[in-house]
Tab-separated table of C-alpha atoms in Angstrom:
chain	number	residue	atom	x	y	z
A	403	MET	CA	122.443	46.786	142.648
A	404	THR	CA	126.148	47.646	142.601
A	405	ARG	CA	127.488	51.104	143.319
A	406	ASN	CA	128.569	51.594	139.683
A	407	ALA	CA	125.203	50.572	138.379
A	408	ALA	CA	123.496	52.983	140.716
A	409	ALA	CA	125.638	55.827	139.372
A	410	VAL	CA	124.450	55.351	135.801
A	411	PRO	CA	121.804	57.984	135.030
A	412	ASP	CA	118.483	57.059	133.575
A	413	PRO	CA	118.353	57.298	129.770
A	414	VAL	CA	116.996	60.595	128.483
A	415	LYS	CA	113.642	60.223	126.832
A	416	VAL	CA	113.414	62.152	123.593
A	417	ALA	CA	109.944	62.949	122.312
A	418	PRO	CA	109.418	61.764	118.754
A	419	ALA	CA	109.335	64.501	116.152
A	420	ARG	CA	105.897	65.518	115.023
A	421	PRO	CA	105.007	64.714	111.414
A	422	GLY	CA	106.603	67.270	109.117
A	423	GLN	CA	108.664	68.896	111.876
A	424	ALA	CA	111.985	67.693	110.473
A	425	ASP	CA	111.037	68.991	107.016
A	426	ARG	CA	110.195	72.409	108.429
A	427	LEU	CA	113.593	72.595	110.116
A	428	ARG	CA	115.313	71.992	106.756
A	429	VAL	CA	113.301	74.600	104.807
A	430	ARG	CA	115.530	77.505	103.878
A	431	PRO	CA	114.368	81.001	104.884
A	432	THR	CA	113.438	83.608	102.334
A	433	SER	CA	116.121	85.865	100.909
A	434	ARG	CA	116.044	89.633	101.121
A	435	ARG	CA	115.007	89.758	97.459
A	436	GLU	CA	112.120	87.348	98.038
A	437	ASP	CA	110.891	89.445	100.963
A	438	LEU	CA	111.150	92.558	98.799
A	439	VAL	CA	108.941	90.948	96.147
A	440	THR	CA	106.416	90.081	98.870
A	441	VAL	CA	106.406	93.694	100.039
A	442	LEU	CA	105.918	95.050	96.508
A	443	LEU	CA	102.992	92.706	95.890
A	444	GLY	CA	101.604	93.668	99.280
A	445	ALA	CA	101.758	97.298	98.165
A	446	CYS	CA	99.557	96.342	95.198
A	447	LEU	CA	97.029	94.774	97.564
A	448	VAL	CA	97.004	97.873	99.795
A	449	ALA	CA	96.655	100.153	96.757
A	450	GLY	CA	93.634	98.115	95.657
A	451	ALA	CA	92.131	98.471	99.129
A	452	MET	CA	92.692	102.248	99.016
A	453	SER	CA	90.977	102.495	95.641
A	454	ASP	CA	88.012	100.499	96.958
A	455	GLY	CA	87.842	102.702	100.060
A	456	TRP	CA	87.888	105.802	97.850
A	457	ALA	CA	85.072	104.407	95.724
A	458	HIS	CA	82.917	103.539	98.745
A	459	THR	CA	83.449	107.057	100.105
A	460	ASN	CA	82.987	109.132	96.965
A	461	ILE	CA	80.971	107.284	94.314
A	462	ILE	CA	78.931	104.801	96.350
A	463	ASP	CA	75.809	105.591	94.265
A	464	THR	CA	77.424	104.076	91.165
A	465	ILE	CA	78.427	100.792	92.860
A	466	GLU	CA	75.773	98.196	92.183
A	467	GLY	CA	77.405	94.903	93.096
A	468	PHE	CA	80.548	92.946	93.813
A	469	PHE	CA	82.117	93.110	90.354
A	470	THR	CA	83.635	96.595	90.213
A	471	PRO	CA	86.992	97.918	88.905
A	472	TRP	CA	88.070	98.686	92.474
A	473	HIS	CA	87.323	95.198	93.701
A	474	GLY	CA	89.232	94.011	90.644
A	475	LEU	CA	92.316	95.957	91.777
A	476	LEU	CA	91.967	94.675	95.335
A	477	TYR	CA	91.596	91.026	94.367
A	478	ALA	CA	94.325	91.256	91.719
A	479	GLY	CA	96.707	92.412	94.456
A	480	PHE	CA	95.515	89.604	96.695
A	481	ALA	CA	95.874	86.982	93.951
A	482	ALA	CA	99.442	88.101	93.212
A	483	SER	CA	100.411	88.069	96.908
A	484	ALA	CA	98.739	84.723	97.530
A	485	GLY	CA	100.280	83.139	94.429
A	486	TRP	CA	103.764	84.366	95.378
A	487	THR	CA	103.389	83.086	98.954
A	488	CYS	CA	102.429	79.635	97.684
A	489	TRP	CA	105.240	79.704	95.120
A	490	LEU	CA	107.785	80.311	97.892
A	491	ALA	CA	106.644	77.110	99.589
A	492	TYR	CA	106.501	75.159	96.320
A	493	GLN	CA	110.106	76.145	95.551
A	494	ARG	CA	111.147	74.396	98.771
A	495	ARG	CA	109.537	71.067	97.903
A	496	ASP	CA	113.008	69.456	97.710
A	497	ALA	CA	113.316	69.870	101.498
A	498	ALA	CA	109.602	69.377	102.200
A	499	PRO	CA	107.857	67.079	99.693
A	500	ARG	CA	104.510	67.956	101.295
A	501	TRP	CA	105.225	71.612	100.589
A	502	TRP	CA	101.598	72.715	101.097
A	503	ARG	CA	101.991	71.711	104.742
A	504	ASP	CA	105.698	71.856	105.594
A	505	GLY	CA	107.358	74.033	102.930
A	506	TRP	CA	106.560	77.483	104.284
A	507	PRO	CA	109.712	79.515	105.022
A	508	ALA	CA	110.061	81.258	108.382
A	509	GLY	CA	107.364	83.899	108.781
A	510	TYR	CA	105.176	82.733	105.897
A	511	ARG	CA	103.130	79.944	107.484
A	512	VAL	CA	100.845	82.505	109.153
A	513	GLY	CA	100.699	84.365	105.840
A	514	ALA	CA	99.401	81.201	104.200
A	515	LEU	CA	96.675	81.092	106.845
A	516	GLY	CA	95.893	84.687	105.897
A	517	VAL	CA	95.419	83.607	102.276
A	518	ALA	CA	92.767	81.098	103.360
A	519	VAL	CA	90.997	83.615	105.637
A	520	PHE	CA	91.017	86.322	102.939
A	521	LEU	CA	89.703	83.879	100.339
A	522	LEU	CA	86.895	82.770	102.654
A	523	GLY	CA	85.955	86.369	103.370
A	524	GLY	CA	86.124	87.282	99.668
A	525	LEU	CA	83.773	84.477	98.646
A	526	GLY	CA	81.397	85.456	101.422
A	527	ASP	CA	81.584	89.112	100.374
A	528	MET	CA	80.664	88.225	96.799
A	529	LEU	CA	77.563	86.360	97.983
A	530	TRP	CA	76.745	89.184	100.412
A	531	HIS	CA	76.962	91.905	97.749
A	532	GLU	CA	74.983	89.960	95.193
A	533	THR	CA	72.164	89.053	97.599
A	534	LEU	CA	71.974	91.914	100.133
A	535	GLY	CA	73.488	94.774	98.145
A	536	VAL	CA	76.367	97.179	98.743
A	537	GLU	CA	77.096	98.224	102.329
A	538	VAL	CA	77.280	101.919	103.188
A	539	GLY	CA	78.794	103.718	106.185
A	540	LEU	CA	78.886	101.689	109.390
A	541	ASP	CA	77.377	98.705	107.580
A	542	ALA	CA	80.570	98.473	105.502
A	543	ALA	CA	82.779	98.916	108.561
A	544	PHE	CA	81.120	96.114	110.530
A	545	SER	CA	80.301	93.691	107.722
A	546	PRO	CA	81.433	90.207	108.856
A	547	THR	CA	82.895	89.410	105.450
A	548	HIS	CA	84.862	92.664	105.408
A	549	LEU	CA	86.249	91.862	108.851
A	550	LEU	CA	87.391	88.445	107.616
A	551	ILE	CA	89.033	89.970	104.534
A	552	ASP	CA	90.804	92.514	106.703
A	553	ALA	CA	92.069	89.911	109.171
A	554	GLY	CA	93.366	87.738	106.338
A	555	ALA	CA	95.097	90.720	104.725
A	556	VAL	CA	96.910	91.609	107.962
A	557	LEU	CA	98.184	88.028	108.354
A	558	LEU	CA	99.318	87.936	104.729
A	559	LEU	CA	100.959	91.374	104.678
A	560	THR	CA	103.034	90.713	107.808
A	561	SER	CA	104.947	87.739	106.351
A	562	PRO	CA	108.085	89.833	105.591
A	563	LEU	CA	107.887	91.302	109.091
A	564	ARG	CA	108.029	87.875	110.708
A	565	SER	CA	110.748	86.838	108.250
A	566	TRP	CA	112.801	89.896	109.306
A	567	TRP	CA	112.405	89.022	112.962
A	568	ALA	CA	113.389	85.400	112.332
A	569	SER	CA	116.465	86.355	110.282
A	570	GLY	CA	118.049	88.730	112.788
A	571	GLU	CA	119.408	90.772	109.861
A	572	GLY	CA	119.458	94.508	109.237
A	573	GLY	CA	119.884	96.518	106.047
A	574	LEU	CA	117.367	95.795	103.316
A	575	ARG	CA	115.656	93.174	105.484
A	576	SER	CA	114.876	95.943	108.007
A	577	VAL	CA	113.321	98.053	105.247
A	578	THR	CA	111.054	95.235	104.099
A	579	GLY	CA	110.114	94.479	107.700
A	580	VAL	CA	109.191	98.095	108.465
A	581	LEU	CA	107.173	98.446	105.251
A	582	SER	CA	105.397	95.173	105.981
A	583	LEU	CA	104.406	96.478	109.420
A	584	ALA	CA	103.153	99.759	107.935
A	585	PHE	CA	101.044	97.940	105.332
A	586	ALA	CA	99.542	95.750	108.048
A	587	ALA	CA	98.563	98.845	110.056
A	588	MET	CA	96.948	100.312	106.932
A	589	GLY	CA	94.739	97.233	106.574
A	590	PRO	CA	92.246	98.027	109.376
A	591	VAL	CA	92.041	101.731	108.407
A	592	ILE	CA	89.331	101.177	105.821
A	593	LEU	CA	87.078	99.796	108.571
A	594	LEU	CA	87.970	102.494	111.131
A	595	THR	CA	87.198	105.673	109.202
A	596	HIS	CA	84.430	106.356	111.725
A	597	SER	CA	87.046	106.574	114.508
A	598	SER	CA	90.157	108.011	112.843
A	599	ALA	CA	91.925	111.038	114.293
A	600	PHE	CA	93.379	111.816	110.868
A	601	LEU	CA	89.862	112.472	109.551
A	602	SER	CA	88.536	114.295	112.606
A	603	VAL	CA	88.333	118.095	112.775
A	604	ALA	CA	86.718	118.063	116.208
A	605	PRO	CA	89.507	120.175	117.807
A	606	THR	CA	88.581	123.025	115.435
A	607	GLU	CA	85.027	123.128	116.845
A	608	ALA	CA	84.149	124.674	120.205
A	609	VAL	CA	83.632	122.193	123.017
A	610	GLY	CA	80.254	123.719	123.871
A	611	ALA	CA	78.304	123.930	127.067
A	612	TYR	CA	77.902	121.068	129.514
A	613	GLY	CA	75.596	118.468	128.034
A	614	ASN	CA	76.388	119.571	124.483
A	615	GLN	CA	79.894	118.134	124.112
A	616	HIS	CA	79.163	115.110	121.947
A	617	LEU	CA	81.414	116.162	119.049
A	618	ALA	CA	84.374	116.775	121.359
A	619	VAL	CA	83.880	113.401	123.052
A	620	LEU	CA	83.811	111.647	119.672
A	621	GLY	CA	86.979	113.519	118.708
A	622	VAL	CA	88.808	112.383	121.845
A	623	ASP	CA	87.618	108.828	121.232
A	624	ALA	CA	89.007	108.968	117.685
A	625	TYR	CA	92.428	109.988	119.024
A	626	LEU	CA	92.359	107.114	121.522
A	627	VAL	CA	91.391	104.520	118.891
A	628	THR	CA	94.071	105.761	116.484
A	629	THR	CA	96.620	105.780	119.315
A	630	VAL	CA	96.063	102.051	119.829
A	631	LEU	CA	96.210	101.407	116.065
A	632	LEU	CA	99.596	103.146	115.801
A	633	THR	CA	101.223	102.412	119.153
A	634	ALA	CA	100.508	98.675	119.459
A	635	PRO	CA	102.448	97.682	116.292
A	636	PHE	CA	105.107	100.298	117.064
A	637	LEU	CA	105.783	98.726	120.474
A	638	LEU	CA	105.674	95.240	118.981
A	639	ALA	CA	108.517	96.183	116.638
A	640	HIS	CA	110.389	98.257	119.233
A	641	ARG	CA	110.423	95.310	121.616
A	642	ARG	CA	111.614	92.713	119.118
A	643	ARG	CA	113.968	94.703	116.899
A	644	ALA	CA	114.174	98.474	117.107
A	645	ALA	CA	114.737	100.168	113.750
A	646	PHE	CA	114.688	103.819	112.819
A	647	GLY	CA	111.613	104.848	110.861
A	648	VAL	CA	109.068	102.424	112.305
A	649	GLY	CA	106.985	105.149	113.943
A	650	THR	CA	107.252	107.405	110.896
A	651	ALA	CA	106.210	104.641	108.498
A	652	LEU	CA	103.165	103.787	110.599
A	653	VAL	CA	101.910	107.378	110.710
A	654	ALA	CA	102.628	107.899	107.002
A	655	GLY	CA	100.783	104.741	105.971
A	656	VAL	CA	97.698	105.190	108.151
A	657	ALA	CA	97.358	108.912	107.367
A	658	LEU	CA	97.809	108.318	103.623
A	659	PHE	CA	95.111	105.644	103.557
A	660	ASN	CA	92.674	107.961	105.357
A	661	LEU	CA	93.418	111.011	103.223
A	662	VAL	CA	93.142	109.145	99.910
A	663	MET	CA	89.573	108.183	100.789
A	664	VAL	CA	88.537	111.821	101.391
A	665	GLU	CA	90.698	113.314	98.610
A	666	PHE	CA	93.198	115.211	100.756
A	667	PRO	CA	91.274	118.073	102.400
A	668	ALA	CA	93.642	120.931	103.265
A	669	SER	CA	93.389	121.058	107.069
A	670	GLN	CA	93.613	117.283	107.607
A	671	THR	CA	96.513	117.041	105.145
A	672	VAL	CA	98.544	119.727	106.903
A	673	ALA	CA	97.777	118.151	110.280
A	674	ALA	CA	98.906	114.750	108.988
A	675	LEU	CA	102.194	116.251	107.814
A	676	THR	CA	102.865	117.859	111.196
A	677	ALA	CA	101.922	114.574	112.903
A	678	LEU	CA	104.459	112.895	110.624
A	679	LEU	CA	107.063	115.389	111.833
A	680	GLY	CA	106.176	114.403	115.407
A	681	ALA	CA	106.713	110.751	114.495
A	682	VAL	CA	110.151	111.548	113.037
A	683	LEU	CA	111.094	113.337	116.262
A	684	ALA	CA	109.895	110.348	118.290
A	685	ASP	CA	111.962	107.942	116.166
A	686	LEU	CA	115.055	110.126	116.623
A	687	ALA	CA	114.510	110.522	120.356
A	688	LEU	CA	114.020	106.804	120.952
A	689	LEU	CA	117.032	105.934	118.827
A	690	ARG	CA	119.097	108.258	121.002
A	691	LEU	CA	117.622	106.860	124.206
A	692	ASP	CA	118.523	103.321	123.156
A	693	ALA	CA	122.073	104.443	122.380
A	694	VAL	CA	122.451	106.113	125.782
A	695	ARG	CA	120.436	103.835	128.077
A	696	GLY	CA	120.688	100.515	126.249
A	697	ARG	CA	117.966	98.174	125.081
A	698	ASP	CA	117.625	96.554	128.495
A	699	ALA	CA	117.033	99.827	130.336
A	700	ALA	CA	114.263	100.035	132.900
A	701	LEU	CA	110.887	101.283	131.610
A	702	ARG	CA	112.149	101.316	128.014
A	703	LEU	CA	108.827	100.335	126.433
A	704	PRO	CA	106.567	102.474	128.681
A	705	ILE	CA	108.745	105.506	127.866
A	706	ALA	CA	108.586	104.707	124.148
A	707	GLY	CA	104.845	104.148	124.376
A	708	ALA	CA	104.315	107.542	126.011
A	709	LEU	CA	106.711	109.533	123.834
A	710	TYR	CA	105.457	108.263	120.482
A	711	PRO	CA	101.730	109.212	120.603
A	712	GLY	CA	102.461	112.310	122.672
A	713	LEU	CA	104.688	113.806	119.964
A	714	VAL	CA	102.499	112.591	117.094
A	715	TRP	CA	99.297	114.133	118.441
A	716	ALA	CA	101.018	117.305	119.612
A	717	GLY	CA	102.179	117.727	116.014
A	718	HIS	CA	98.718	116.923	114.680
A	719	LEU	CA	97.051	119.548	116.880
A	720	LEU	CA	99.651	122.123	115.840
A	721	GLY	CA	98.773	121.437	112.203
A	722	LEU	CA	95.063	121.950	112.854
A	723	ALA	CA	95.850	125.132	114.783
A	724	ALA	CA	97.874	126.491	111.863
A	725	THR	CA	95.097	125.881	109.325
A	726	ASP	CA	91.681	126.224	110.998
A	727	GLY	CA	92.580	127.202	114.566
A	728	LEU	CA	91.951	125.171	117.726
A	729	ARG	CA	88.697	125.844	119.552
A	730	TRP	CA	89.019	123.200	122.229
A	731	THR	CA	89.806	124.546	125.668
A	732	PRO	CA	93.423	124.294	126.907
A	733	GLU	CA	92.267	121.654	129.384
A	734	VAL	CA	90.878	119.388	126.658
A	735	THR	CA	93.779	119.994	124.273
A	736	GLY	CA	96.489	119.444	126.878
A	737	GLY	CA	94.549	116.610	128.451
A	738	LEU	CA	94.271	114.835	125.094
A	739	VAL	CA	98.038	114.760	124.596
A	740	THR	CA	98.529	113.650	128.215
A	741	LEU	CA	95.842	110.974	127.982
A	742	THR	CA	97.231	109.449	124.774
A	743	ALA	CA	100.727	109.453	126.312
A	744	ILE	CA	99.389	107.651	129.390
A	745	LEU	CA	97.580	105.129	127.169
A	746	GLY	CA	100.816	104.548	125.247
A	747	ALA	CA	102.753	104.072	128.494
A	748	VAL	CA	100.204	101.491	129.674
A	749	LEU	CA	100.498	99.634	126.360
A	750	GLY	CA	104.272	99.773	126.743
A	751	GLY	CA	104.046	98.308	130.215
A	752	LEU	CA	101.874	95.469	128.924
A	753	ALA	CA	104.295	94.811	126.054
A	754	ALA	CA	107.402	94.784	128.282
A	755	ARG	CA	108.986	91.458	129.157
A	756	PRO	CA	108.548	90.414	132.795
A	757	ALA	CA	111.557	91.078	135.008
A	758	PRO	CA	113.575	87.908	135.736
A	759	ALA	CA	112.948	86.286	139.090
A	760	VAL	CA	115.576	87.057	141.704
């Protein structure tokens, strides 16, 4: 072999494109208006879920099967969202002739999977209701078909969120992304009413003697569960694309869903409003921290994860204190805020990107 021949590098081997991959690369993303339509239809789905949750909480004795007005609202919202999602792919059939496989715009492929999961759960729920009856209490919360419906709804509702992340845009696209995230957080609420801090009045009841503290323990557990429900999506958005109002929208959506189901009792409503004020303060503080420290600052997500639930639950406890009075001891009250802040910091540490190798 000559010297010149030896200097010629080996040809680069390029892996063949997978079937449909080229079509997916040519599919145009959704516009801001298309994402807005998705969000509005998602709001219809969430409103149907709220009406069904209200019915299961307040008039369960009159529900005799699957075919109810509240299920009609829920499935009408789902049908509109599912039809629109499929229409977005069908419109792109010029770039992807097999649009049902390759025509999904950025962020909507997972939403299409959510349509299938929701539909499977809905068919199963119809058979379940008609054969085994209507679920009540924990049975409704842990029904396998309800869990499938809820998982499918979360995947479907977050399509504009993923589209926002993929676009890199701000403005109206940020609004649709934030609302999409809030709707997705509202989805699991109907199955977590047994462990929601926004429905708990445990801090207004005395802790009691040793061995008789079950209500207080359940109250603390509810705050921890709700902390995860709020903080995990908050950190997910804060890591990818920080936007003012994410924390506020999450608290507003989750609290609203809970309070609709119990018809807005006074003490829980006031506490939700003061928790919302805490979320606004957290959004403002984190916006300022990002402006001062930068988005690559050390411990950015652990700090955000601690600050957000700490301020939200401090506000919530202040609201309960103003209406019914707090009867937990200072140790339990202060420890609750500290514990939720620590939990948020741990979640923030888990969500943070690994430091680059030196």
